[in-house]
Short mmCIF file of C-alpha atoms and ligand atoms in Angstrom, two decimals:
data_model
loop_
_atom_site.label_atom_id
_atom_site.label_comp_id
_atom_site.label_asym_id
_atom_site.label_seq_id
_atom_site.Cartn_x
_atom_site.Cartn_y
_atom_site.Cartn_z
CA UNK A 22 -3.97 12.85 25.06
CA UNK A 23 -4.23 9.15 25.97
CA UNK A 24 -4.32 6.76 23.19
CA UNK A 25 -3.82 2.79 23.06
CA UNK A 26 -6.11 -0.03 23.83
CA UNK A 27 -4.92 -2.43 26.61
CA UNK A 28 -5.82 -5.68 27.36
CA UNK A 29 -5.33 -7.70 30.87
CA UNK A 30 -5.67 -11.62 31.30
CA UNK A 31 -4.89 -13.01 34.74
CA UNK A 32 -7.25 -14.87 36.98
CA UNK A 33 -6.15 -13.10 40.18
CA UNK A 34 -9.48 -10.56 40.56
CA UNK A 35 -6.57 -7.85 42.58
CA UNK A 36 -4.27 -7.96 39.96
CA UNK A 37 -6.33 -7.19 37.13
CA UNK A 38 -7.99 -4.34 39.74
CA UNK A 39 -4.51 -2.83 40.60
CA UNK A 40 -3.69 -3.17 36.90
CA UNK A 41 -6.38 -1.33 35.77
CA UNK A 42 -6.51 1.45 37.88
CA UNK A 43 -2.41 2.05 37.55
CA UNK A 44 -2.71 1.86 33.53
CA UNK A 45 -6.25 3.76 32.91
CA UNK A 46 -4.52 6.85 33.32
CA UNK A 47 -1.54 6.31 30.90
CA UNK A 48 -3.84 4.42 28.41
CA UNK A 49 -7.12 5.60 26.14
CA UNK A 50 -8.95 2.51 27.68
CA UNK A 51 -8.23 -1.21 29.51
CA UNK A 52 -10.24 -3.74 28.84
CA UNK A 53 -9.91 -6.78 31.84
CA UNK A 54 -10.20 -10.52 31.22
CA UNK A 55 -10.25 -13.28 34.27
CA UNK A 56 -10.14 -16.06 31.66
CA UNK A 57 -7.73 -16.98 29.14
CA UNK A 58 -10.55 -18.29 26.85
CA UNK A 59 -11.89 -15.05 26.47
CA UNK A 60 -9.37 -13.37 24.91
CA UNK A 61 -9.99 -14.43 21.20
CA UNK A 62 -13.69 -12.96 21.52
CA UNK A 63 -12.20 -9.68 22.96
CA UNK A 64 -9.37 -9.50 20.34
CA UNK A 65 -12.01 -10.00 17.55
CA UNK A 66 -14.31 -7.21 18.91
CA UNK A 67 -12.02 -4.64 19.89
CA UNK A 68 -8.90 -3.04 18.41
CA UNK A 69 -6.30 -3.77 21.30
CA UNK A 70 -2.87 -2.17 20.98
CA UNK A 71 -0.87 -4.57 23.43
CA UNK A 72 -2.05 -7.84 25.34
CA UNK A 73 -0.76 -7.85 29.02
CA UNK A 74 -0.78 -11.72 30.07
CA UNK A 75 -0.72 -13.87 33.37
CA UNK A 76 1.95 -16.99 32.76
CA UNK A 77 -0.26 -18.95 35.03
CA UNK A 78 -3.96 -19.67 34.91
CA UNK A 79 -5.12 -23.27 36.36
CA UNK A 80 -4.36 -23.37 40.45
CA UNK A 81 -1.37 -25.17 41.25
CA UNK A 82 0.28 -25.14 38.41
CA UNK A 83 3.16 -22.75 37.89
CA UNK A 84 5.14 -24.05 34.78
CA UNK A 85 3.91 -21.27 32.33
CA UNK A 86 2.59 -23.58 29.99
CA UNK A 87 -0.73 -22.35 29.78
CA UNK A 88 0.75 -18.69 29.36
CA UNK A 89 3.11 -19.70 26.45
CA UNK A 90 0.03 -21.59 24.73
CA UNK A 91 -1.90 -18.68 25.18
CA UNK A 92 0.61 -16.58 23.83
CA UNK A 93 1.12 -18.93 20.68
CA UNK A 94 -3.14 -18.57 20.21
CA UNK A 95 -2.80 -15.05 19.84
CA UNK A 96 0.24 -14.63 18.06
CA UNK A 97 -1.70 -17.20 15.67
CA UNK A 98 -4.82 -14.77 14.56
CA UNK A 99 -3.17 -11.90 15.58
CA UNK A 100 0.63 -11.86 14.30
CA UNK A 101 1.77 -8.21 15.15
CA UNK A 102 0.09 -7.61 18.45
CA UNK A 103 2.61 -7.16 21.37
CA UNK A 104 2.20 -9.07 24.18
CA UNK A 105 3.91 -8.62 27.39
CA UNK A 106 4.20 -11.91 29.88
CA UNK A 107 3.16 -11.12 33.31
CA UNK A 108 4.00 -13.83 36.29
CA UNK A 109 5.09 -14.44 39.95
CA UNK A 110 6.96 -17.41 39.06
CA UNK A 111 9.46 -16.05 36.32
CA UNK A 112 12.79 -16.73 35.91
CA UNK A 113 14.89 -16.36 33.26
CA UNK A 114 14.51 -19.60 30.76
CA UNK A 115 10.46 -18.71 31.15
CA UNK A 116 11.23 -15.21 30.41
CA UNK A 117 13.77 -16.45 27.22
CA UNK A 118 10.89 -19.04 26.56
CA UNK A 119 8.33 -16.62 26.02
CA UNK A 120 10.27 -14.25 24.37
CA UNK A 121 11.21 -16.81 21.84
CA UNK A 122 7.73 -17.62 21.47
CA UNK A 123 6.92 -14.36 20.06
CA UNK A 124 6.24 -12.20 23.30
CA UNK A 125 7.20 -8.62 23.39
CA UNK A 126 8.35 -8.24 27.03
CA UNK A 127 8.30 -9.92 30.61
CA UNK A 128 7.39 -8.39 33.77
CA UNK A 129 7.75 -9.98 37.25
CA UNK A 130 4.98 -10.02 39.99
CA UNK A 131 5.34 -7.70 41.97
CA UNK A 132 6.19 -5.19 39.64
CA UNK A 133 7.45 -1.95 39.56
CA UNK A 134 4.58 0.42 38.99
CA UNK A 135 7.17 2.60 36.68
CA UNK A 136 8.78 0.26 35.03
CA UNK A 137 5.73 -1.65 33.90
CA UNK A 138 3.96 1.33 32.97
CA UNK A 139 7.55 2.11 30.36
CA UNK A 140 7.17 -1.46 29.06
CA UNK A 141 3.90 -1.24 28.19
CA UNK A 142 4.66 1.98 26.59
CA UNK A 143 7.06 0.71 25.11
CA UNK A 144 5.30 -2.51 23.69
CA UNK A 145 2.61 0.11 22.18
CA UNK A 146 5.24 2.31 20.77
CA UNK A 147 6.52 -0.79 19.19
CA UNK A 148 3.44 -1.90 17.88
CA UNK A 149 2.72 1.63 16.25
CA UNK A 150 6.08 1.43 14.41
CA UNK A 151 6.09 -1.73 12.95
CA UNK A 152 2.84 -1.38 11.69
CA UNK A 153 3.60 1.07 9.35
CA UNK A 154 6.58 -1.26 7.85
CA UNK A 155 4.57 -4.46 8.15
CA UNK A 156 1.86 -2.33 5.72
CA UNK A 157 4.50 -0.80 3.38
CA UNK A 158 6.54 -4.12 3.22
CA UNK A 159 3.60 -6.64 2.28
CA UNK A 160 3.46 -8.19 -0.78
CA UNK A 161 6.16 -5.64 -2.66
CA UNK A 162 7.93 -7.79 -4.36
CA UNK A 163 11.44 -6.01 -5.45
CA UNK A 164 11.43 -3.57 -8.77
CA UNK A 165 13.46 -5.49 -11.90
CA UNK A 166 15.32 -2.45 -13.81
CA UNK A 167 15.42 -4.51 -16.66
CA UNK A 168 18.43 -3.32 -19.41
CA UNK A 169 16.34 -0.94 -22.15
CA UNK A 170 18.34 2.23 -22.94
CA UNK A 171 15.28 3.91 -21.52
CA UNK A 172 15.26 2.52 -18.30
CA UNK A 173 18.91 2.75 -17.95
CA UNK A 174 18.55 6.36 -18.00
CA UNK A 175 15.56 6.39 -15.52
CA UNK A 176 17.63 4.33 -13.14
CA UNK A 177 20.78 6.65 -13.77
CA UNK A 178 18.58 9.41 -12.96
CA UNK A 179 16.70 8.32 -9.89
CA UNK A 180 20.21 7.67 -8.59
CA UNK A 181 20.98 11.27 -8.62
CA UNK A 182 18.33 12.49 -7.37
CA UNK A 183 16.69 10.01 -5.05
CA UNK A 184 19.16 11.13 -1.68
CA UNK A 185 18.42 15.04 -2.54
CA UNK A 186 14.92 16.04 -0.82
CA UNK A 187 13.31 17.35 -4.53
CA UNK A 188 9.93 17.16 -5.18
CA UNK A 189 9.48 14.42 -7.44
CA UNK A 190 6.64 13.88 -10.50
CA UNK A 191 6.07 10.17 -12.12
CA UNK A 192 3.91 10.46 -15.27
CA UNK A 193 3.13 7.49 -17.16
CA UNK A 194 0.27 5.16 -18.84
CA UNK A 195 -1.18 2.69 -16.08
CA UNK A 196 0.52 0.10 -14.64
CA UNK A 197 3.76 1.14 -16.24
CA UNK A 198 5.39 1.12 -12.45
CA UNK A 199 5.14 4.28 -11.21
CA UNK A 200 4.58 3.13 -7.66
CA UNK A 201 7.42 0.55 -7.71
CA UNK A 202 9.39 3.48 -8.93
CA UNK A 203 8.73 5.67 -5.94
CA UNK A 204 9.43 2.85 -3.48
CA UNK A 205 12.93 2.20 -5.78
CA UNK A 206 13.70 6.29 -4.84
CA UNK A 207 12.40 5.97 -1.40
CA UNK A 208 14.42 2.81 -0.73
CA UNK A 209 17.33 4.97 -2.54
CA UNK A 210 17.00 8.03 0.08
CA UNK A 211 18.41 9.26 3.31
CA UNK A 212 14.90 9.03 4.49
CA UNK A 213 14.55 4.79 4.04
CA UNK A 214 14.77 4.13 7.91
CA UNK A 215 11.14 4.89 7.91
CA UNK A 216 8.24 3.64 5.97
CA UNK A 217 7.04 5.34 2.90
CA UNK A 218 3.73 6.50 3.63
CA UNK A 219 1.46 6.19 0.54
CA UNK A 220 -2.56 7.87 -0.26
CA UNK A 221 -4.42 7.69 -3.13
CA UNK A 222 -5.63 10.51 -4.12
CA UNK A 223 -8.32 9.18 -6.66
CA UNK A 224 -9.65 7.20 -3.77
CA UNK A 225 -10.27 9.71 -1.09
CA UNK A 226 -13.17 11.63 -0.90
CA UNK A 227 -13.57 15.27 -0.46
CA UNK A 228 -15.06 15.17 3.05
CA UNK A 229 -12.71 12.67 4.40
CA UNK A 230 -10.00 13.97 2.67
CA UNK A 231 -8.58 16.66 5.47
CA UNK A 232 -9.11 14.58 8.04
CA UNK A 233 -7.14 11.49 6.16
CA UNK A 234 -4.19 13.83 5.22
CA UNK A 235 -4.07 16.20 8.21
CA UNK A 236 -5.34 14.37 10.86
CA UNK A 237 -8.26 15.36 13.53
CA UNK A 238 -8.91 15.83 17.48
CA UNK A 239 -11.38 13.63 19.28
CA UNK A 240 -14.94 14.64 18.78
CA UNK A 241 -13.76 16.96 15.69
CA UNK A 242 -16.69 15.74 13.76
CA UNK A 243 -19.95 12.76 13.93
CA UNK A 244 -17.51 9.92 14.64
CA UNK A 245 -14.37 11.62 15.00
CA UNK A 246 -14.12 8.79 18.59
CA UNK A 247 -10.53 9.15 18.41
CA UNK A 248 -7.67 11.85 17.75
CA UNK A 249 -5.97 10.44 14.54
CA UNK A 250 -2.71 11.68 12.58
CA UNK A 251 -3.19 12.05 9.37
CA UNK A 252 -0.65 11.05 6.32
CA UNK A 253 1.24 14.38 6.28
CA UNK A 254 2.12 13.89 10.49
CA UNK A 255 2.73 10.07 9.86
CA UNK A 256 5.18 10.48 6.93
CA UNK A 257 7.40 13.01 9.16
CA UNK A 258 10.95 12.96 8.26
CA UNK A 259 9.85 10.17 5.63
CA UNK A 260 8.44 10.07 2.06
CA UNK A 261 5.03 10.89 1.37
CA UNK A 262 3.91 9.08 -1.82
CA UNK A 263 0.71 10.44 -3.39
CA UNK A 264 -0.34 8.55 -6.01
CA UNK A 265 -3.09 9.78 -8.55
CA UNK A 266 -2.31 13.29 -7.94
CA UNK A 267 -4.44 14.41 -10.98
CA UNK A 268 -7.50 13.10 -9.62
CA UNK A 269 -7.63 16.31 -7.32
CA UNK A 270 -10.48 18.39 -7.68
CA UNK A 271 -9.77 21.97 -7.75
CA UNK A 272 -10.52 23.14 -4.21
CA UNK A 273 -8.93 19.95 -2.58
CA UNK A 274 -5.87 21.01 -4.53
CA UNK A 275 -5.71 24.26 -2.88
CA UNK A 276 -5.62 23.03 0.32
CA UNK A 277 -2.70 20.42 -0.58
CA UNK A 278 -0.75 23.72 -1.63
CA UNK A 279 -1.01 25.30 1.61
CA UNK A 280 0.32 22.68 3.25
CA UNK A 281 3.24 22.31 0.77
CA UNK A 282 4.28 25.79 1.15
CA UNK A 283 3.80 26.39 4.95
CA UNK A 284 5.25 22.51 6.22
CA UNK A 285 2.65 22.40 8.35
CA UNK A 286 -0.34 21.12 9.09
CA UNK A 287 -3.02 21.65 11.37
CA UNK A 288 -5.55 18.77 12.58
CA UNK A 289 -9.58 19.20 12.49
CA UNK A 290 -10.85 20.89 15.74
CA UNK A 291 -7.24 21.81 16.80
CA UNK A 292 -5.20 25.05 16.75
CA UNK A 293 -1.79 23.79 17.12
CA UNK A 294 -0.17 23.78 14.02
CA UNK A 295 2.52 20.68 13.68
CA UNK A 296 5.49 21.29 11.44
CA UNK A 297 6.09 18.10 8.36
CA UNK A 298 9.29 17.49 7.31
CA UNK A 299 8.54 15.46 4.53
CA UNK A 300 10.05 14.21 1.04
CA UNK A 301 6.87 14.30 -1.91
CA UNK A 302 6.62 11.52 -4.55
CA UNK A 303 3.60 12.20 -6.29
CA UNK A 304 2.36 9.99 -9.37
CA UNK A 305 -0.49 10.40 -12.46
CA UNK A 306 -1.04 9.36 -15.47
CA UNK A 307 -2.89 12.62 -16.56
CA UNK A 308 -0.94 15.01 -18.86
CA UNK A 309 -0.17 17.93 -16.23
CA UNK A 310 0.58 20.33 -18.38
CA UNK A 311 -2.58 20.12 -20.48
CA UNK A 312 -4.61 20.22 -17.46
CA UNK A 313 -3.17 23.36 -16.60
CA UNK A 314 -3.88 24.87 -20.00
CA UNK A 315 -7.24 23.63 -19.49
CA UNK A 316 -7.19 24.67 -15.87
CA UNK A 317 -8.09 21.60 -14.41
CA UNK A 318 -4.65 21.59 -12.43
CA UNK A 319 -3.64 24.60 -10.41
CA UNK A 320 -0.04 25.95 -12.47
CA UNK A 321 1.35 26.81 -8.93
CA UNK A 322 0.69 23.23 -7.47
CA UNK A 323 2.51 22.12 -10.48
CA UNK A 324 5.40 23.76 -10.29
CA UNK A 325 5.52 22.85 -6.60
CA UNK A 326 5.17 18.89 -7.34
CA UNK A 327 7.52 18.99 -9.93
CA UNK A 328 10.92 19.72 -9.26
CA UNK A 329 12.06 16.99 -11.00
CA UNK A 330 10.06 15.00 -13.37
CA UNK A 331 10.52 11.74 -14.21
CA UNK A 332 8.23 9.78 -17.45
CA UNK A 333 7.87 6.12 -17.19
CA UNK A 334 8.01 4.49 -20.99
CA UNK A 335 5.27 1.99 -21.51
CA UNK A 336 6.16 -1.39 -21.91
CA UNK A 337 5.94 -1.43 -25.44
CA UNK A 338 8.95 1.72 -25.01
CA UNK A 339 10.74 -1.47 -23.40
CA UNK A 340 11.35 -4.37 -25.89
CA UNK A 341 14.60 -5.32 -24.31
CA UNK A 342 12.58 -6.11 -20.87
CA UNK A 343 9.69 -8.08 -22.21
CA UNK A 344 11.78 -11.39 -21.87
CA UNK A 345 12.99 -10.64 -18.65
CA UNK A 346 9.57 -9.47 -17.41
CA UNK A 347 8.06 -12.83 -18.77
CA UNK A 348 11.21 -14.55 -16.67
CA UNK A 349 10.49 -12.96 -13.24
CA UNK A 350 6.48 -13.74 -13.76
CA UNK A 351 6.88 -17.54 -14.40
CA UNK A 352 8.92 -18.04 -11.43
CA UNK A 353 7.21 -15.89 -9.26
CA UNK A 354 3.64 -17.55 -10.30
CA UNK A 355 5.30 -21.30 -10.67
CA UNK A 356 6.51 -21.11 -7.49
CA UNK A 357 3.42 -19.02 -6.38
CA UNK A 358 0.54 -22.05 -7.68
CA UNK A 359 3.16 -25.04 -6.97
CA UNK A 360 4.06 -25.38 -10.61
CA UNK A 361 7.43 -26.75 -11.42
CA UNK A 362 9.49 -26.10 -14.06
CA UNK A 363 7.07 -23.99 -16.26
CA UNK A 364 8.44 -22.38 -19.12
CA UNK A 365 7.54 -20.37 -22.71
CA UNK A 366 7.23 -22.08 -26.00
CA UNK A 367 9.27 -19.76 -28.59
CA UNK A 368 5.59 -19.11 -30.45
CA UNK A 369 4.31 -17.88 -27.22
CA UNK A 370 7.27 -15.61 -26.35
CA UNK A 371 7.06 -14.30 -29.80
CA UNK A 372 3.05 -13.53 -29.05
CA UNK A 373 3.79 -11.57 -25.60
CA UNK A 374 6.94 -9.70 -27.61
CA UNK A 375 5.02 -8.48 -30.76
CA UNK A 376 1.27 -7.21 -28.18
CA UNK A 377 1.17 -3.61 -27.25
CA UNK A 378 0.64 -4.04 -23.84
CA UNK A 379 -1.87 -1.30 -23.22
CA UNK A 380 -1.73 -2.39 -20.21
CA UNK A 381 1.46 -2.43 -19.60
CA UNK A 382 3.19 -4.44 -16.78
CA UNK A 383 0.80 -4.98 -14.73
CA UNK A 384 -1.40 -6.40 -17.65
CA UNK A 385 1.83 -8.74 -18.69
CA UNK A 386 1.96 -9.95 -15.04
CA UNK A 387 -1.52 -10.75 -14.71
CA UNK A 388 -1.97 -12.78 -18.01
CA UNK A 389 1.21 -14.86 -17.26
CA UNK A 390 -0.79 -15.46 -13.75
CA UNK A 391 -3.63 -16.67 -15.50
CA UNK A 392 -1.84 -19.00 -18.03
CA UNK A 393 0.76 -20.53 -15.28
CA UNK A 394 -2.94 -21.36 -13.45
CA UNK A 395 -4.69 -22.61 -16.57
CA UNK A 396 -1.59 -23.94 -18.61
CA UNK A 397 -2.28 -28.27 -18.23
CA UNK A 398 1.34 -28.96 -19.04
CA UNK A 399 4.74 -27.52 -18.25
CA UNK A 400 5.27 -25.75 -21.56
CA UNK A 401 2.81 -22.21 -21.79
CA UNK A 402 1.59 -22.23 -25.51
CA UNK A 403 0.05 -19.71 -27.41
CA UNK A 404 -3.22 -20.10 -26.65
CA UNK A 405 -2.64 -20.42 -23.07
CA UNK A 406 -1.74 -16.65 -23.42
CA UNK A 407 -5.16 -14.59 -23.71
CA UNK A 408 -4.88 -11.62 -25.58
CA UNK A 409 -6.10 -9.58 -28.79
CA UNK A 410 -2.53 -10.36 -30.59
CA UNK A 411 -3.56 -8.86 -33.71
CA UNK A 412 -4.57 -5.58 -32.08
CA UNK A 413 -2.42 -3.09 -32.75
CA UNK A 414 -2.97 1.11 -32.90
CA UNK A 415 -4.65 2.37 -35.89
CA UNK A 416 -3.78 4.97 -37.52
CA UNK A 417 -6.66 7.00 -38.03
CA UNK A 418 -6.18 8.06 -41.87
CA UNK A 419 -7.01 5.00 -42.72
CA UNK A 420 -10.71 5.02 -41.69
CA UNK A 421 -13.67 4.96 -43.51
CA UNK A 422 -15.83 7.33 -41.39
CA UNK A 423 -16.60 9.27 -38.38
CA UNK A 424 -18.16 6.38 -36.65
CA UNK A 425 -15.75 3.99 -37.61
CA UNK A 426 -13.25 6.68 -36.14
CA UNK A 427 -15.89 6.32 -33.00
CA UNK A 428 -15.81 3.07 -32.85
CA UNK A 429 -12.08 2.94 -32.81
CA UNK A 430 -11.50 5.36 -30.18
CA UNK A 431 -13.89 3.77 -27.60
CA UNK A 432 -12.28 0.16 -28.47
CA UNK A 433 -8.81 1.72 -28.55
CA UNK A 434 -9.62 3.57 -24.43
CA UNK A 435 -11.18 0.60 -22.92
CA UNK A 436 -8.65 -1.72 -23.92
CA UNK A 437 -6.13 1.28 -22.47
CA UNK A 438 -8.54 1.29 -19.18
CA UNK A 439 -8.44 -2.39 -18.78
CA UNK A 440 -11.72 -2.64 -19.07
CA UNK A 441 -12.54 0.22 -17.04
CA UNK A 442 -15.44 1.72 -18.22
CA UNK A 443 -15.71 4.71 -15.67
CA UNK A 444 -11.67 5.28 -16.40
CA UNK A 445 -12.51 5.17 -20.47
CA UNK A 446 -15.47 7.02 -20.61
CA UNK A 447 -13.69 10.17 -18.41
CA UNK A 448 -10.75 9.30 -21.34
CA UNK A 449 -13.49 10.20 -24.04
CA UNK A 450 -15.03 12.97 -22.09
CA UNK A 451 -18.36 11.31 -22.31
CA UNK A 452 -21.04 10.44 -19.34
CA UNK A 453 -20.66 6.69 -18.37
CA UNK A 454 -24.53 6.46 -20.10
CA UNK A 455 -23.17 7.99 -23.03
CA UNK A 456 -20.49 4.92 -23.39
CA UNK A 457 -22.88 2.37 -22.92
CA UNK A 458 -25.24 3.52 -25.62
CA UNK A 459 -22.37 3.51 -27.82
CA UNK A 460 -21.42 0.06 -26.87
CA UNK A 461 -24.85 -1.03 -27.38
CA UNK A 462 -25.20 0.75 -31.11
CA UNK A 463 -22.23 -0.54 -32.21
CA UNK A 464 -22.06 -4.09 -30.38
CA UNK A 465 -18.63 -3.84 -28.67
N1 LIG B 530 10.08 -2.84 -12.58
C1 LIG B 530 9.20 -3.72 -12.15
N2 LIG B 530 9.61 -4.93 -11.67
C2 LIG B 530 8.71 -5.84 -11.23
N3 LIG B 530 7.38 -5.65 -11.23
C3 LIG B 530 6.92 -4.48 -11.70
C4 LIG B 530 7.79 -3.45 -12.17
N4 LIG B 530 7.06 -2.40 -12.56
C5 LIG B 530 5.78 -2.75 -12.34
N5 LIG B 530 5.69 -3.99 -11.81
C6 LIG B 530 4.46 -4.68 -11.42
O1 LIG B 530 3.41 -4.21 -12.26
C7 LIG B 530 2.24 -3.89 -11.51
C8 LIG B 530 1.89 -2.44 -11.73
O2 LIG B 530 2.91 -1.64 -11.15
P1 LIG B 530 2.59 -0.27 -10.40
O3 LIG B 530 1.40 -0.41 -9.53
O4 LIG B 530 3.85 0.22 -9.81
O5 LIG B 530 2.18 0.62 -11.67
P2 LIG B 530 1.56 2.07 -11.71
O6 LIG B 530 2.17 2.75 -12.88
O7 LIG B 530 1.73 2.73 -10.39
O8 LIG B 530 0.05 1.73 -12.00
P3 LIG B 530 -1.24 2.70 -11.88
O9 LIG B 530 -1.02 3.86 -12.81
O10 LIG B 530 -2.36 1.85 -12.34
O11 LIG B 530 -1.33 3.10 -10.44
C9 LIG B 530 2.54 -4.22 -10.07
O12 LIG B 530 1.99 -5.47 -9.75
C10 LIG B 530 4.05 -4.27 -10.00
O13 LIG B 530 4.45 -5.22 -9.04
#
């Protein structure tokens, strides 16, 4: 079935006819423009795959200017969209020109009917690849191993096993790394010539959540406009990272199973089953085995995610990285927020070295973010740091009664939550009204 979005510009009425009528059969749908001005307006309001665009607009003049500042106005709003350079007048320096300007291709007038029709195919093709990298690659800054004993032996491990095609199981407390570590064994593996292809599991719901992971034909369902891969067909012969897996409600997991154990999958109002040849990462920070004592979690999904099982230490597990954590976050937000030269008083490393962390890395990174921005000086002190220093766990002997015990254990989960009240009152098995009225009788 046809898929892509095409867009002509040229001000020749015959072109953009012949255009359209050779490229409506190849393409889903082609969209014509006779002015150059428009094409912001159509980019905005439609999602067009590949641009197709005349060199030359104004009469008379044949230079290509107008096309390359065209070109450079779309490449501005819309970076990864391929563009292919239409015109009578090419030769090669416009063609170079262009292409070093950030177009995809060049065609000469008059063209080929079959070779423009592979070029744009081509440019589409091109467009659908790298935007899968483009999304993986954005803002994931590289993992720091750091040199505990603890993550020595994760490392040493993942090195093992990373270019094998096991099923692999990260466990740990939030923001501990997990998904860094999956991209570290992805990057690691035979399969790292294609994007890893992450869902959350947590965040899909159960009606969208066949179509999202196994795709669906046109007109499968209300507003199915469009026949869609889903995450198992896109992460062919690549990793499939699914983060969250203990989220899964029971029936949802059931289907996941099938899919593991057949290596196939079959879209929404289709019969052809596709075969997946895919690597699984998946990621919680649920305790998987007591879930299938409780039977929350199905045993034989379990056994099936978890060839090999890998246990991410909190950062308080890490003392021997805390320094080199707090290194990596001053230069990345310094340099981030235009701060020069920022740097740790000793009393302020000694504060982020002796604090649990509940929160682990991710809460270290964001409160060094926050005291780079609100830090006046070059030197972070103490109480540009904000955190509960004197928290620490309590052991629960020590308690004077049940409700202080209470108390304790709702402080002790939202502080593990970050805050999250939905996250800490599923921790304490208690209705999100429930928490609140216990915030409110005890004034936390
Ligand atoms: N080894 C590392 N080097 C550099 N940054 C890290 C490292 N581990 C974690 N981080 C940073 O900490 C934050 C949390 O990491 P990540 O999302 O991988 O944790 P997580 O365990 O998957 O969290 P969650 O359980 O909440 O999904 C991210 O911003 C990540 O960039």
């Amino acid at each position: 079935m046809a898929t892509g979005n095409i867009l002509i510009v040229d001000d020749n009425k015959s072109v953009l006819a012949s255009l359209e009528l050779l490229l409506e059969n190849e393409f889903r749908n082609v969209k014509t423009a006779t002015r150059p001005d428009q094409i912001k307006t159509i980019l905005t309001a439609n999602s067009i795959d590949v641009v197709i665009l005349d060199m030359n607009f104004s009469a008379g003049i044949n230079n290509g200017n107008e096309g390359l500042y065209w070109l450079k106005c779309i490449l501005k709003d819309f970076p990864s969209l391929p563009v292919v350079m239409l015109t009578a007048y090419g030769d090669v320096e416009l063609a170079v020109n262009a292409l070093k300007n950030g177009a995809t291709d060049f065609i000469l007038k008059p063209w080929d009917n079959k070779i423009l029709v592979e070029k744009i195919k081509e440019a589409y093709n091109s467009k659908i690849k790298d935007k899968g990298s483009k999304e993986e690659k954005k803002e994931k800054p590289e993992m720091l191993v750091g040199q505990s004993k603890v993550m020595m032996q994760l490392i040493k491990m993942i090195h093992k096993v990373a270019r094998t095609d096991a099923n692999i199981l990260i466990t740990g407390e939030n923001g501990t790394g997990k998904d860094m570590l999956a991209r570290e064994i992805h990057r690691l593996s035979t399969r790292n010539q294609r994007s890893m292809l992450s869902v959350d599991m947590g965040a899909i719901s159960e009606s969208l959540f066949e179509s999202e992971l196994f795709g669906h034909e046109k007109g499968a369902f209300t507003n199915a406009y469009d026949c869609r891969p889903g995450k198992f067909e896109a992460a062919n012969k690549s990793t499939l990272f699914m983060d969250e897996i203990g989220n899964l409600s029971l029936p949802l997991q059931a289907k996941l199973l099938t899919v593991l154990q057949n290596r196939n999958v079959t879209r929404i109002g289709s019969n052809k089953v596709t075969p997946v040849d895919i690597r699984l990462i998946s990621a919680t920070n649920k305790n998987i085995p007591e879930m299938v004592q409780e039977g929350t979690f199905r045993e034989d999904l379990f056994y099936r995610i978890n060839t090999i099982h890998l246990e991410v230490p909190p950062l308080r597990d890490r003392e021997d990285d805390i320094l080199l954590f707090i290194n990596l976050f001053i230069r990345r937000f310094s340099a981030k927020y235009q701060r020069n030269e920022m740097r740790m008083h000793d009393q302020t490393i000694e504060k982020l070295r002796t604090y649990h962390w509940p929160g682990n890395i991710r809460e270290l990174e964001h409160t060094i973010e926050k005291a780079v921005i609100l830090c006046e000086g070059s030197v972070i002190r103490p109480k540009d740091i904000l955190i509960r220093q004197n928290w620490k766990p309590q052991p629960t002997a020590v308690v004077a009664n049940l409700e202080e015990v209470e108390k304790q254990a709702i402080e002790s989960s939202i502080r593990y939550n970050n805050g999250n009240l939905t996250a800490a009152a599923e921790q304490l098995g208690v209705s999100r009204q429930t928490l609140y009225n216990k915030l409110k009788r005890f004034k936390l």
